[in-house]
mmCIF file of C-alpha atoms in Angstrom:
data_model
loop_
_atom_site.group_PDB
_atom_site.id
_atom_site.type_symbol
_atom_site.label_atom_id
_atom_site.label_comp_id
_atom_site.label_asym_id
_atom_site.label_seq_id
_atom_site.Cartn_x
_atom_site.Cartn_y
_atom_site.Cartn_z
ATOM 1 C CA UNK P 295 135.301 39.356 73.250
ATOM 2 C CA UNK P 296 136.846 36.922 75.500
ATOM 3 C CA UNK P 297 135.333 36.058 78.784
ATOM 4 C CA UNK P 298 136.788 37.806 81.974
ATOM 5 C CA UNK P 299 136.606 36.542 85.160
ATOM 6 C CA UNK P 300 138.560 37.631 88.374
ATOM 7 C CA UNK P 301 138.691 37.405 92.494
ATOM 8 C CA UNK P 302 137.154 39.999 94.412
ATOM 9 C CA UNK P 303 137.156 40.930 98.042
ATOM 10 C CA UNK P 304 133.511 40.058 99.444
ATOM 11 C CA UNK P 305 133.714 41.272 102.703
ATOM 12 C CA UNK P 306 135.855 40.512 106.111
ATOM 13 C CA UNK P 307 137.488 36.799 105.626
ATOM 14 C CA UNK P 308 135.985 36.171 102.142
ATOM 15 C CA UNK P 309 136.995 36.530 98.428
ATOM 16 C CA UNK P 310 134.601 35.301 95.745
ATOM 17 C CA UNK P 311 135.043 34.642 91.858
ATOM 18 C CA UNK P 312 133.004 37.376 89.819
ATOM 19 C CA UNK P 313 132.545 37.577 86.372
ATOM 20 C CA UNK P 314 134.098 41.065 85.094
ATOM 21 C CA UNK P 315 134.130 43.186 81.967
ATOM 22 C CA UNK P 316 137.069 42.548 79.468
ATOM 23 C CA UNK P 317 139.130 45.360 79.480
ATOM 24 C CA UNK P 318 139.081 48.599 77.594
ATOM 25 C CA UNK P 319 141.256 51.522 77.053
ATOM 26 C CA UNK P 320 139.480 53.618 79.788
ATOM 27 C CA UNK P 321 139.178 53.365 83.389
ATOM 28 C CA UNK P 322 135.567 52.593 84.220
ATOM 29 C CA UNK P 323 133.665 53.212 87.455
ATOM 30 C CA UNK P 324 133.445 50.397 89.818
ATOM 31 C CA UNK P 325 134.441 49.433 93.506
ATOM 32 C CA UNK P 326 137.458 51.762 94.718
ATOM 33 C CA UNK P 327 137.650 53.781 91.666
ATOM 34 C CA UNK P 328 138.382 57.279 92.493
ATOM 35 C CA UNK P 329 135.736 59.565 90.723
ATOM 36 C CA UNK P 330 138.407 61.691 89.557
ATOM 37 C CA UNK P 331 139.660 58.581 87.534
ATOM 38 C CA UNK P 332 136.594 57.434 85.837
ATOM 39 C CA UNK P 333 136.619 57.915 82.132
ATOM 40 C CA UNK P 334 140.429 58.313 82.152
ATOM 41 C CA UNK P 335 141.842 57.352 78.859
ATOM 42 C CA UNK P 336 144.472 54.603 78.610
ATOM 43 C CA UNK P 337 145.708 54.523 74.928
ATOM 44 C CA UNK P 338 148.977 54.539 76.375
ATOM 45 C CA UNK P 339 148.128 50.852 77.816
ATOM 46 C CA UNK P 340 147.890 47.299 76.922
ATOM 47 C CA UNK P 341 145.963 44.502 77.857
ATOM 48 C CA UNK P 342 147.229 41.194 79.163
ATOM 49 C CA UNK P 343 146.350 37.797 78.947
ATOM 50 C CA UNK P 344 147.152 37.380 82.480
ATOM 51 C CA UNK P 345 149.921 34.187 82.876
ATOM 52 C CA UNK P 346 150.525 34.210 86.537
ATOM 53 C CA UNK P 347 149.060 36.496 89.058
ATOM 54 C CA UNK P 348 149.927 35.942 92.869
ATOM 55 C CA UNK P 349 148.248 36.010 96.445
ATOM 56 C CA UNK P 350 150.080 38.854 98.517
ATOM 57 C CA UNK P 351 150.192 39.463 102.139
ATOM 58 C CA UNK P 352 149.104 42.786 101.446
ATOM 59 C CA UNK P 353 145.819 41.599 99.748
ATOM 60 C CA UNK P 354 145.307 39.445 103.028
ATOM 61 C CA UNK P 355 145.256 42.665 105.117
ATOM 62 C CA UNK P 356 142.364 43.925 102.901
ATOM 63 C CA UNK P 357 140.489 40.184 102.853
ATOM 64 C CA UNK P 358 141.076 40.395 106.671
ATOM 65 C CA UNK P 359 139.100 43.278 107.123
ATOM 66 C CA UNK P 360 141.787 45.543 108.245
ATOM 67 C CA UNK P 361 141.644 48.294 105.609
ATOM 68 C CA UNK P 362 138.674 50.262 104.161
ATOM 69 C CA UNK P 363 138.541 48.063 100.812
ATOM 70 C CA UNK P 364 134.976 48.329 99.536
ATOM 71 C CA UNK P 365 133.453 44.739 98.785
ATOM 72 C CA UNK P 366 133.829 44.080 95.224
ATOM 73 C CA UNK P 367 137.140 45.349 94.776
ATOM 74 C CA UNK P 368 138.759 43.156 92.149
ATOM 75 C CA UNK P 369 142.357 42.106 93.882
ATOM 76 C CA UNK P 370 145.823 41.525 92.605
ATOM 77 C CA UNK P 371 148.700 43.621 91.930
ATOM 78 C CA UNK P 372 151.501 41.036 91.040
ATOM 79 C CA UNK P 373 151.051 40.429 87.314
ATOM 80 C CA UNK P 374 152.655 38.605 84.740
ATOM 81 C CA UNK P 375 151.122 38.344 81.380
ATOM 82 C CA UNK P 376 151.246 38.269 77.316
ATOM 83 C CA UNK P 377 150.402 41.543 75.517
ATOM 84 C CA UNK P 378 147.089 40.390 73.635
ATOM 85 C CA UNK P 379 145.739 44.242 72.697
ATOM 86 C CA UNK P 380 147.892 47.343 72.675
ATOM 87 C CA UNK P 381 146.447 50.903 72.869
ATOM 88 C CA UNK P 382 147.233 53.376 70.019
ATOM 89 C CA UNK P 383 150.091 55.293 71.882
ATOM 90 C CA UNK P 384 152.236 52.240 72.774
ATOM 91 C CA UNK P 385 155.337 51.958 70.695
ATOM 92 C CA UNK P 386 157.702 49.667 72.084
ATOM 93 C CA UNK P 387 155.698 46.536 72.906
ATOM 94 C CA UNK P 388 154.035 44.131 70.566
ATOM 95 C CA UNK P 389 151.327 41.881 70.724
ATOM 96 C CA UNK P 390 152.346 38.516 71.993
ATOM 97 C CA UNK P 391 155.413 39.837 74.388
ATOM 98 C CA UNK P 392 155.303 38.115 77.624
ATOM 99 C CA UNK P 393 155.846 40.769 80.310
ATOM 100 C CA UNK P 394 156.290 41.241 84.197
ATOM 101 C CA UNK P 395 154.384 44.343 85.503
ATOM 102 C CA UNK P 396 155.470 46.280 88.864
ATOM 103 C CA UNK P 397 152.946 46.594 91.140
ATOM 104 C CA UNK P 398 153.515 50.259 91.248
ATOM 105 C CA UNK P 399 151.460 52.117 88.532
ATOM 106 C CA UNK P 400 153.772 55.063 87.396
ATOM 107 C CA UNK P 401 153.479 57.623 84.650
ATOM 108 C CA UNK P 402 157.241 57.846 83.558
ATOM 109 C CA UNK P 403 156.980 61.584 83.483
ATOM 110 C CA UNK P 404 156.370 63.401 86.996
ATOM 111 C CA UNK P 405 159.246 64.253 88.737
ATOM 112 C CA UNK P 406 159.341 61.228 91.129
ATOM 113 C CA UNK P 407 159.182 58.918 88.309
ATOM 114 C CA UNK P 408 161.979 60.187 86.267
ATOM 115 C CA UNK P 409 164.215 60.179 89.646
ATOM 116 C CA UNK P 410 163.051 56.490 89.756
ATOM 117 C CA UNK P 411 161.193 56.461 92.775
ATOM 118 C CA UNK P 412 157.966 55.259 90.573
ATOM 119 C CA UNK P 413 156.508 53.907 94.084
ATOM 120 C CA UNK P 414 155.449 57.350 94.704
ATOM 121 C CA UNK P 415 153.968 58.660 90.999
ATOM 122 C CA UNK P 416 152.367 62.151 91.021
ATOM 123 C CA UNK P 417 149.882 61.529 88.288
ATOM 124 C CA UNK P 418 148.213 58.208 88.617
ATOM 125 C CA UNK P 419 146.168 58.477 91.867
ATOM 126 C CA UNK P 420 144.240 61.417 92.887
ATOM 127 C CA UNK P 421 144.154 60.582 96.445
ATOM 128 C CA UNK P 422 147.916 60.655 96.946
ATOM 129 C CA UNK P 423 151.305 59.851 95.481
ATOM 130 C CA UNK P 424 151.578 56.405 94.345
ATOM 131 C CA UNK P 425 149.388 53.828 92.942
ATOM 132 C CA UNK P 426 148.802 50.196 92.658
ATOM 133 C CA UNK P 427 146.339 47.551 90.868
ATOM 134 C CA UNK P 428 143.543 46.070 93.066
ATOM 135 C CA UNK P 429 144.210 48.062 96.102
ATOM 136 C CA UNK P 430 142.386 50.184 98.457
ATOM 137 C CA UNK P 431 143.031 54.116 98.133
ATOM 138 C CA UNK P 432 145.314 53.367 95.221
ATOM 139 C CA UNK P 433 143.090 55.024 92.591
ATOM 140 C CA UNK P 434 141.170 52.298 91.666
ATOM 141 C CA UNK P 435 143.052 50.606 88.796
ATOM 142 C CA UNK P 436 141.558 47.158 88.451
ATOM 143 C CA UNK P 437 143.385 44.318 89.985
ATOM 144 C CA UNK P 438 145.146 41.579 88.246
ATOM 145 C CA UNK P 439 143.741 38.316 89.858
ATOM 146 C CA UNK P 440 141.802 37.824 86.548
ATOM 147 C CA UNK P 441 141.963 36.399 83.203
ATOM 148 C CA UNK P 442 142.672 39.638 81.429
ATOM 149 C CA UNK P 443 144.161 42.850 82.794
ATOM 150 C CA UNK P 444 144.884 46.399 81.764
ATOM 151 C CA UNK P 445 148.285 47.954 82.284
ATOM 152 C CA UNK P 446 148.539 51.738 81.655
ATOM 153 C CA UNK P 447 151.778 53.493 80.725
ATOM 154 C CA UNK P 448 152.885 50.082 79.563
ATOM 155 C CA UNK P 449 156.114 51.276 77.468
ATOM 156 C CA UNK P 450 157.154 52.738 80.789
ATOM 157 C CA UNK P 451 156.028 49.926 83.143
ATOM 158 C CA UNK P 452 156.228 46.637 81.663
ATOM 159 C CA UNK P 453 159.303 44.735 81.537
ATOM 160 C CA UNK P 454 159.650 42.411 78.399
ATOM 161 C CA UNK P 455 161.328 39.107 78.673
ATOM 162 C CA UNK P 456 163.671 38.803 76.061
ATOM 163 C CA UNK P 457 163.014 35.018 75.115
ATOM 164 C CA UNK P 458 159.685 33.918 75.527
ATOM 165 C CA UNK P 459 160.391 30.230 75.683
ATOM 166 C CA UNK P 460 163.080 30.890 78.388
ATOM 167 C CA UNK P 461 160.692 32.835 80.317
ATOM 168 C CA UNK P 462 158.126 30.153 80.160
ATOM 169 C CA UNK P 463 160.638 27.704 81.392
ATOM 170 C CA UNK P 464 161.370 30.198 84.595
ATOM 171 C CA UNK P 465 157.760 31.762 84.971
ATOM 172 C CA UNK P 466 157.335 30.600 88.865
ATOM 173 C CA UNK P 467 160.512 32.582 89.344
ATOM 174 C CA UNK P 468 159.986 35.478 87.083
ATOM 175 C CA UNK P 469 156.431 35.940 88.475
ATOM 176 C CA UNK P 470 158.144 37.163 91.607
ATOM 177 C CA UNK P 471 159.610 40.113 89.961
ATOM 178 C CA UNK P 472 156.243 42.094 90.175
ATOM 179 C CA UNK P 473 156.523 42.584 94.017
ATOM 180 C CA UNK P 474 157.697 40.542 96.349
ATOM 181 C CA UNK P 475 161.488 39.811 94.980
ATOM 182 C CA UNK P 476 161.863 43.620 94.257
ATOM 183 C CA UNK P 477 160.281 44.458 97.755
ATOM 184 C CA UNK P 478 162.523 41.778 99.627
ATOM 185 C CA UNK P 479 165.667 43.243 97.702
ATOM 186 C CA UNK P 480 164.930 46.969 98.318
ATOM 187 C CA UNK P 481 164.518 46.032 102.042
ATOM 188 C CA UNK P 482 167.645 44.526 102.136
ATOM 189 C CA UNK P 483 169.304 47.334 99.893
ATOM 190 C CA UNK P 484 167.827 50.313 101.977
ATOM 191 C CA UNK P 485 169.111 48.327 105.266
ATOM 192 C CA UNK P 486 172.516 48.426 103.776
ATOM 193 C CA UNK P 487 173.098 44.852 103.250
ATOM 194 C CA UNK P 488 176.453 43.927 101.477
ATOM 195 C CA UNK P 489 178.999 41.437 101.548
ATOM 196 C CA UNK P 490 179.827 40.111 105.092
ATOM 197 C CA UNK P 491 176.643 41.662 106.683
ATOM 198 C CA UNK P 492 174.891 40.051 109.457
ATOM 199 C CA UNK P 493 171.027 40.836 108.898
ATOM 200 C CA UNK P 494 168.105 40.126 111.299
ATOM 201 C CA UNK P 495 164.978 39.665 109.031
ATOM 202 C CA UNK P 496 161.444 39.961 110.729
ATOM 203 C CA UNK P 497 158.897 37.932 109.213
ATOM 204 C CA UNK P 498 159.389 34.589 107.250
ATOM 205 C CA UNK P 499 156.315 35.088 104.816
ATOM 206 C CA UNK P 500 156.825 35.449 101.245
ATOM 207 C CA UNK P 501 158.339 38.689 101.480
ATOM 208 C CA UNK P 502 160.893 37.816 104.337
ATOM 209 C CA UNK P 503 161.804 34.955 102.742
ATOM 210 C CA UNK P 504 162.346 37.055 99.295
ATOM 211 C CA UNK P 505 164.567 39.325 101.614
ATOM 212 C CA UNK P 506 166.401 36.481 102.894
ATOM 213 C CA UNK P 507 167.206 35.226 99.573
ATOM 214 C CA UNK P 508 168.329 38.905 98.395
ATOM 215 C CA UNK P 509 170.467 39.305 101.582
ATOM 216 C CA UNK P 510 172.381 36.029 100.533
ATOM 217 C CA UNK P 511 172.425 37.125 96.728
ATOM 218 C CA UNK P 512 173.920 40.703 98.174
ATOM 219 C CA UNK P 513 176.742 38.600 100.115
ATOM 220 C CA UNK P 514 175.337 38.623 103.721
ATOM 221 C CA UNK P 515 177.466 36.513 106.004
ATOM 222 C CA UNK P 516 174.608 35.615 108.405
ATOM 223 C CA UNK P 517 170.918 35.751 107.764
ATOM 224 C CA UNK P 518 168.681 35.364 110.802
ATOM 225 C CA UNK P 519 164.869 34.990 109.906
ATOM 226 C CA UNK P 520 162.540 35.460 112.889
ATOM 227 C CA UNK P 521 158.696 34.310 112.862
ATOM 228 C CA UNK P 522 156.078 32.488 115.186
ATOM 229 C CA UNK P 523 155.343 30.064 112.502
ATOM 230 C CA UNK P 524 157.480 26.977 112.729
ATOM 231 C CA UNK P 525 156.470 25.881 109.130
ATOM 232 C CA UNK P 526 157.661 29.126 107.671
ATOM 233 C CA UNK P 527 161.090 29.048 109.734
ATOM 234 C CA UNK P 528 161.752 25.719 108.492
ATOM 235 C CA UNK P 529 161.338 27.055 104.982
ATOM 236 C CA UNK P 530 163.806 29.846 105.811
ATOM 237 C CA UNK P 531 166.289 27.204 107.255
ATOM 238 C CA UNK P 532 166.130 25.342 104.131
ATOM 239 C CA UNK P 533 167.485 28.251 101.906
ATOM 240 C CA UNK P 534 170.470 28.680 104.338
ATOM 241 C CA UNK P 535 169.037 31.110 106.971
ATOM 242 C CA UNK P 536 169.642 31.035 110.718
ATOM 243 C CA UNK P 537 165.962 31.327 112.475
ATOM 244 C CA UNK P 538 164.688 32.513 115.711
ATOM 245 C CA UNK P 539 161.027 31.766 117.191
ATOM 246 C CA UNK P 540 160.215 34.955 118.907
ATOM 247 C CA UNK P 541 157.331 33.219 120.732
ATOM 248 C CA UNK P 542 160.057 31.054 122.511
ATOM 249 C CA UNK P 543 163.038 33.141 122.652
ATOM 250 C CA UNK P 544 164.459 36.610 122.695
ATOM 251 C CA UNK P 545 165.996 37.740 119.702
ATOM 252 C CA UNK P 546 169.117 39.260 121.250
ATOM 253 C CA UNK P 547 169.774 36.098 122.958
ATOM 254 C CA UNK P 548 169.476 34.391 119.853
ATOM 255 C CA UNK P 549 171.655 36.789 117.912
ATOM 256 C CA UNK P 550 174.368 36.533 120.678
ATOM 257 C CA UNK P 551 174.222 32.578 120.267
ATOM 258 C CA UNK P 552 175.174 32.964 116.588
ATOM 259 C CA UNK P 553 177.048 35.948 116.394
ATOM 260 C CA UNK P 554 178.753 36.308 120.145
ATOM 261 C CA UNK P 555 177.225 39.912 119.982
ATOM 262 C CA UNK P 556 173.585 40.728 120.668
ATOM 263 C CA UNK P 557 173.265 43.146 117.579
ATOM 264 C CA UNK P 558 173.309 42.697 113.664
ATOM 265 C CA UNK P 559 174.438 45.253 111.238
ATOM 266 C CA UNK P 560 171.051 45.569 109.220
ATOM 267 C CA UNK P 561 167.552 45.079 109.957
ATOM 268 C CA UNK P 562 164.786 44.339 107.674
ATOM 269 C CA UNK P 563 160.622 44.560 108.725
ATOM 270 C CA UNK P 564 158.591 42.107 106.170
ATOM 271 C CA UNK P 565 155.983 42.027 108.780
ATOM 272 C CA UNK P 566 154.377 45.434 108.783
ATOM 273 C CA UNK P 567 151.070 46.520 110.802
ATOM 274 C CA UNK P 568 149.580 43.602 111.932
ATOM 275 C CA UNK P 569 152.745 42.500 114.155
ATOM 276 C CA UNK P 570 152.199 40.395 117.369
ATOM 277 C CA UNK P 571 154.137 40.547 120.166
ATOM 278 C CA UNK P 572 157.205 38.347 121.240
ATOM 279 C CA UNK P 573 157.514 35.786 123.847
ATOM 280 C CA UNK P 574 154.290 35.513 126.166
ATOM 281 C CA UNK P 575 152.702 38.403 124.352
ATOM 282 C CA UNK P 576 152.733 36.520 120.970
ATOM 283 C CA UNK P 577 149.011 35.847 120.992
ATOM 284 C CA UNK P 578 148.159 39.632 120.870
ATOM 285 C CA UNK P 579 148.775 42.100 118.480
ATOM 286 C CA UNK P 580 151.336 44.993 119.080
ATOM 287 C CA UNK P 581 151.508 47.040 115.814
ATOM 288 C CA UNK P 582 154.877 48.427 116.976
ATOM 289 C CA UNK P 583 156.577 45.217 118.004
ATOM 290 C CA UNK P 584 158.623 44.682 115.052
ATOM 291 C CA UNK P 585 160.189 48.176 114.860
ATOM 292 C CA UNK P 586 161.028 48.347 118.332
ATOM 293 C CA UNK P 587 162.511 45.006 117.961
ATOM 294 C CA UNK P 588 164.651 46.153 114.896
ATOM 295 C CA UNK P 589 165.690 49.138 116.790
ATOM 296 C CA UNK P 590 166.819 47.030 119.815
ATOM 297 C CA UNK P 591 168.938 44.624 117.752
ATOM 298 C CA UNK P 592 170.441 46.621 115.169
ATOM 299 C CA UNK P 593 173.847 47.941 115.925
ATOM 300 C CA UNK P 594 174.549 51.997 116.063
ATOM 301 C CA UNK P 595 175.046 53.526 112.940
ATOM 302 C CA UNK P 596 172.942 50.451 111.078
ATOM 303 C CA UNK P 597 169.914 51.176 109.006
ATOM 304 C CA UNK P 598 166.295 49.489 109.121
ATOM 305 C CA UNK P 599 164.619 48.688 105.688
ATOM 306 C CA UNK P 600 160.908 48.591 106.348
ATOM 307 C CA UNK P 601 159.031 47.078 103.026
ATOM 308 C CA UNK P 602 156.361 45.844 105.334
ATOM 309 C CA UNK P 603 153.269 47.614 105.023
ATOM 310 C CA UNK P 604 151.831 50.400 107.414
ATOM 311 C CA UNK P 605 148.469 52.004 107.122
ATOM 312 C CA UNK P 606 146.842 55.437 107.662
ATOM 313 C CA UNK P 607 143.536 53.427 108.629
ATOM 314 C CA UNK P 608 143.209 50.063 110.026
ATOM 315 C CA UNK P 609 139.491 49.683 111.385
ATOM 316 C CA UNK P 610 140.715 46.259 113.146
ATOM 317 C CA UNK P 611 143.652 47.738 115.078
ATOM 318 C CA UNK P 612 144.049 47.018 118.912
ATOM 319 C CA UNK P 613 143.871 50.369 120.064
ATOM 320 C CA UNK P 614 142.347 53.661 118.775
ATOM 321 C CA UNK P 615 145.829 55.457 117.832
ATOM 322 C CA UNK P 616 146.550 52.224 115.820
ATOM 323 C CA UNK P 617 143.381 52.920 113.950
ATOM 324 C CA UNK P 618 145.059 55.945 112.278
ATOM 325 C CA UNK P 619 148.199 54.595 112.137
ATOM 326 C CA UNK P 620 150.100 55.838 115.189
ATOM 327 C CA UNK P 621 152.165 53.493 116.995
ATOM 328 C CA UNK P 622 153.925 53.599 120.160
ATOM 329 C CA UNK P 623 157.661 53.525 118.917
ATOM 330 C CA UNK P 624 160.843 53.757 121.072
ATOM 331 C CA UNK P 625 161.841 56.447 118.380
ATOM 332 C CA UNK P 626 164.348 57.629 121.171
ATOM 333 C CA UNK P 627 166.477 54.347 120.992
ATOM 334 C CA UNK P 628 166.480 54.627 117.158
ATOM 335 C CA UNK P 629 167.736 58.375 117.507
ATOM 336 C CA UNK P 630 170.530 57.479 119.891
ATOM 337 C CA UNK P 631 171.667 54.608 117.973
ATOM 338 C CA UNK P 632 171.814 57.039 114.655
ATOM 339 C CA UNK P 633 169.498 54.358 112.911
ATOM 340 C CA UNK P 634 168.465 55.254 109.257
ATOM 341 C CA UNK P 635 164.824 54.222 108.365
ATOM 342 C CA UNK P 636 163.776 53.815 104.995
ATOM 343 C CA UNK P 637 159.967 53.269 104.334
ATOM 344 C CA UNK P 638 157.436 53.068 101.538
ATOM 345 C CA UNK P 639 156.452 51.184 98.581
ATOM 346 C CA UNK P 640 159.272 49.394 96.643
ATOM 347 C CA UNK P 641 160.098 51.118 93.449
ATOM 348 C CA UNK P 642 160.176 47.946 91.638
ATOM 349 C CA UNK P 643 161.470 49.216 88.111
ATOM 350 C CA UNK P 644 164.614 50.305 90.203
ATOM 351 C CA UNK P 645 165.467 46.657 90.665
ATOM 352 C CA UNK P 646 163.568 44.372 88.466
ATOM 353 C CA UNK P 647 165.621 44.160 85.458
ATOM 354 C CA UNK P 648 168.824 43.384 87.198
ATOM 355 C CA UNK P 649 166.820 40.493 88.904
ATOM 356 C CA UNK P 650 165.240 39.167 86.077
ATOM 357 C CA UNK P 651 168.993 38.726 84.641
ATOM 358 C CA UNK P 652 169.710 37.048 87.864
ATOM 359 C CA UNK P 653 167.094 34.548 87.504
ATOM 360 C CA UNK P 654 167.555 33.932 83.955
ATOM 361 C CA UNK P 655 171.230 33.102 84.383
ATOM 362 C CA UNK P 656 170.657 30.927 87.406
ATOM 363 C CA UNK P 657 171.933 33.001 90.396
ATOM 364 C CA UNK P 658 168.878 32.682 92.226
ATOM 365 C CA UNK P 659 166.156 30.393 92.738
ATOM 366 C CA UNK P 660 163.485 32.540 94.159
ATOM 367 C CA UNK P 661 160.485 30.448 93.509
ATOM 368 C CA UNK P 662 162.109 27.679 95.458
ATOM 369 C CA UNK P 663 162.835 30.191 98.337
ATOM 370 C CA UNK P 664 159.322 31.335 98.769
ATOM 371 C CA UNK P 665 157.870 27.781 97.959
ATOM 372 C CA UNK P 666 155.820 28.953 94.949
ATOM 373 C CA UNK P 667 152.607 26.951 94.582
ATOM 374 C CA UNK P 668 150.579 27.230 91.270
ATOM 375 C CA UNK P 669 146.872 27.065 91.675
ATOM 376 C CA UNK P 670 143.897 27.661 89.369
ATOM 377 C CA UNK P 671 141.849 30.697 89.302
ATOM 378 C CA UNK P 672 138.933 28.815 91.018
ATOM 379 C CA UNK P 673 141.013 27.767 93.606
ATOM 380 C CA UNK P 674 141.868 31.175 94.613
ATOM 381 C CA UNK P 675 139.415 31.324 97.709
ATOM 382 C CA UNK P 676 141.368 28.110 99.014
ATOM 383 C CA UNK P 677 144.538 29.769 98.768
ATOM 384 C CA UNK P 678 143.412 32.849 100.273
ATOM 385 C CA UNK P 679 142.248 30.873 103.230
ATOM 386 C CA UNK P 680 145.291 28.622 103.603
ATOM 387 C CA UNK P 681 147.422 31.235 103.216
ATOM 388 C CA UNK P 682 145.654 33.623 105.910
ATOM 389 C CA UNK P 683 146.272 30.210 108.304
ATOM 390 C CA UNK P 684 150.179 30.429 107.367
ATOM 391 C CA UNK P 685 150.599 28.255 104.822
ATOM 392 C CA UNK P 686 154.491 28.422 104.290
ATOM 393 C CA UNK P 687 153.919 28.801 100.392
ATOM 394 C CA UNK P 688 153.651 31.794 97.920
ATOM 395 C CA UNK P 689 150.208 30.744 95.769
ATOM 396 C CA UNK P 690 150.644 31.624 92.157
ATOM 397 C CA UNK P 691 147.406 31.860 90.398
ATOM 398 C CA UNK P 692 147.099 30.246 87.042
ATOM 399 C CA UNK P 693 144.047 31.933 85.296
ATOM 400 C CA UNK P 694 144.600 29.809 81.874
ATOM 401 C CA UNK P 695 145.954 26.754 82.773
ATOM 402 C CA UNK P 696 149.409 27.706 81.209
ATOM 403 C CA UNK P 697 151.295 26.524 84.570
ATOM 404 C CA UNK P 698 150.136 23.013 84.502
ATOM 405 C CA UNK P 699 147.057 23.458 86.783
ATOM 406 C CA UNK P 700 144.149 23.534 84.252
#
């Protein structure tokens, strides 16, 4: 049996490499595993040799100690890998297939899954609708920042790449299909972005940059990306976006400079609950800042796509209300402007096949857009540290040296 090793949360501000069990076709007890899931049989699953697995901003929320994640939780929900074993009930995948794994774990059988709302599957997490690998309160499915990983309901969940060699040639792009590319695209679609749209995207991290690339793919006329990080704003400009440093300029003023009016057609929140204030308040956290700004700068009748993460429990929040996910929203403003709001996990399977084709047929260079940077598994702690410090990169962990880091 092959040796397995993975990246685990080791307390606020720390991750560490740990030896871990090779996956089996059953869910074992461990950090974060819901007791009701212990012993769950996974004959419908496959075991992957992980080819690429990415560090996500959502992982950083846990690593910063901003959730109730237990120490020892193996991280990672952005998984691309090769099938090395298949369960007895798997029909349509074979050993040797190279697949992308949506970060949502979905059964394919419940009413939400059959409605393509795979982000809120009813059967994989005893606590609440929706599940993900290596994430707090998501059922305890082991994360994929490891050498090997188990994928349940594999016939339904896994997206097989049609040509393995072609896929490996574009693997840095294709690894973004597990989360951030569909998530950014979902934020734009739900905000109503289309040909000729003007779009304001809050956040120039990887999801924000993926949203920006998605807006351009969808035909937006002007994409304005906002952030406090100058390097990330430079990355946004490099892919053809306008930018605004919200520590220095009011977004409405910048939008009016660019468009002649102070509002856009569509707004996307790619920041989430750790938002900071704007202007003189940029050094402090104000969890509702982005949502309130989006309502301010999005025109009447527009929509807000909100793929940025918001949580029900944040022990590090700046006030008691925010610790329970209660924010001081100007909801009356949104109501008065007849805004539509769309929240929640991206249902990755709704988009990933089409986006795979866009990558394979050279319609988008998503790895370039997010500055994908491969690192070895042993370098993961450094990757987490640099990402937390604001590096304008999307770190792609290469557990087996297949991306040239070994």
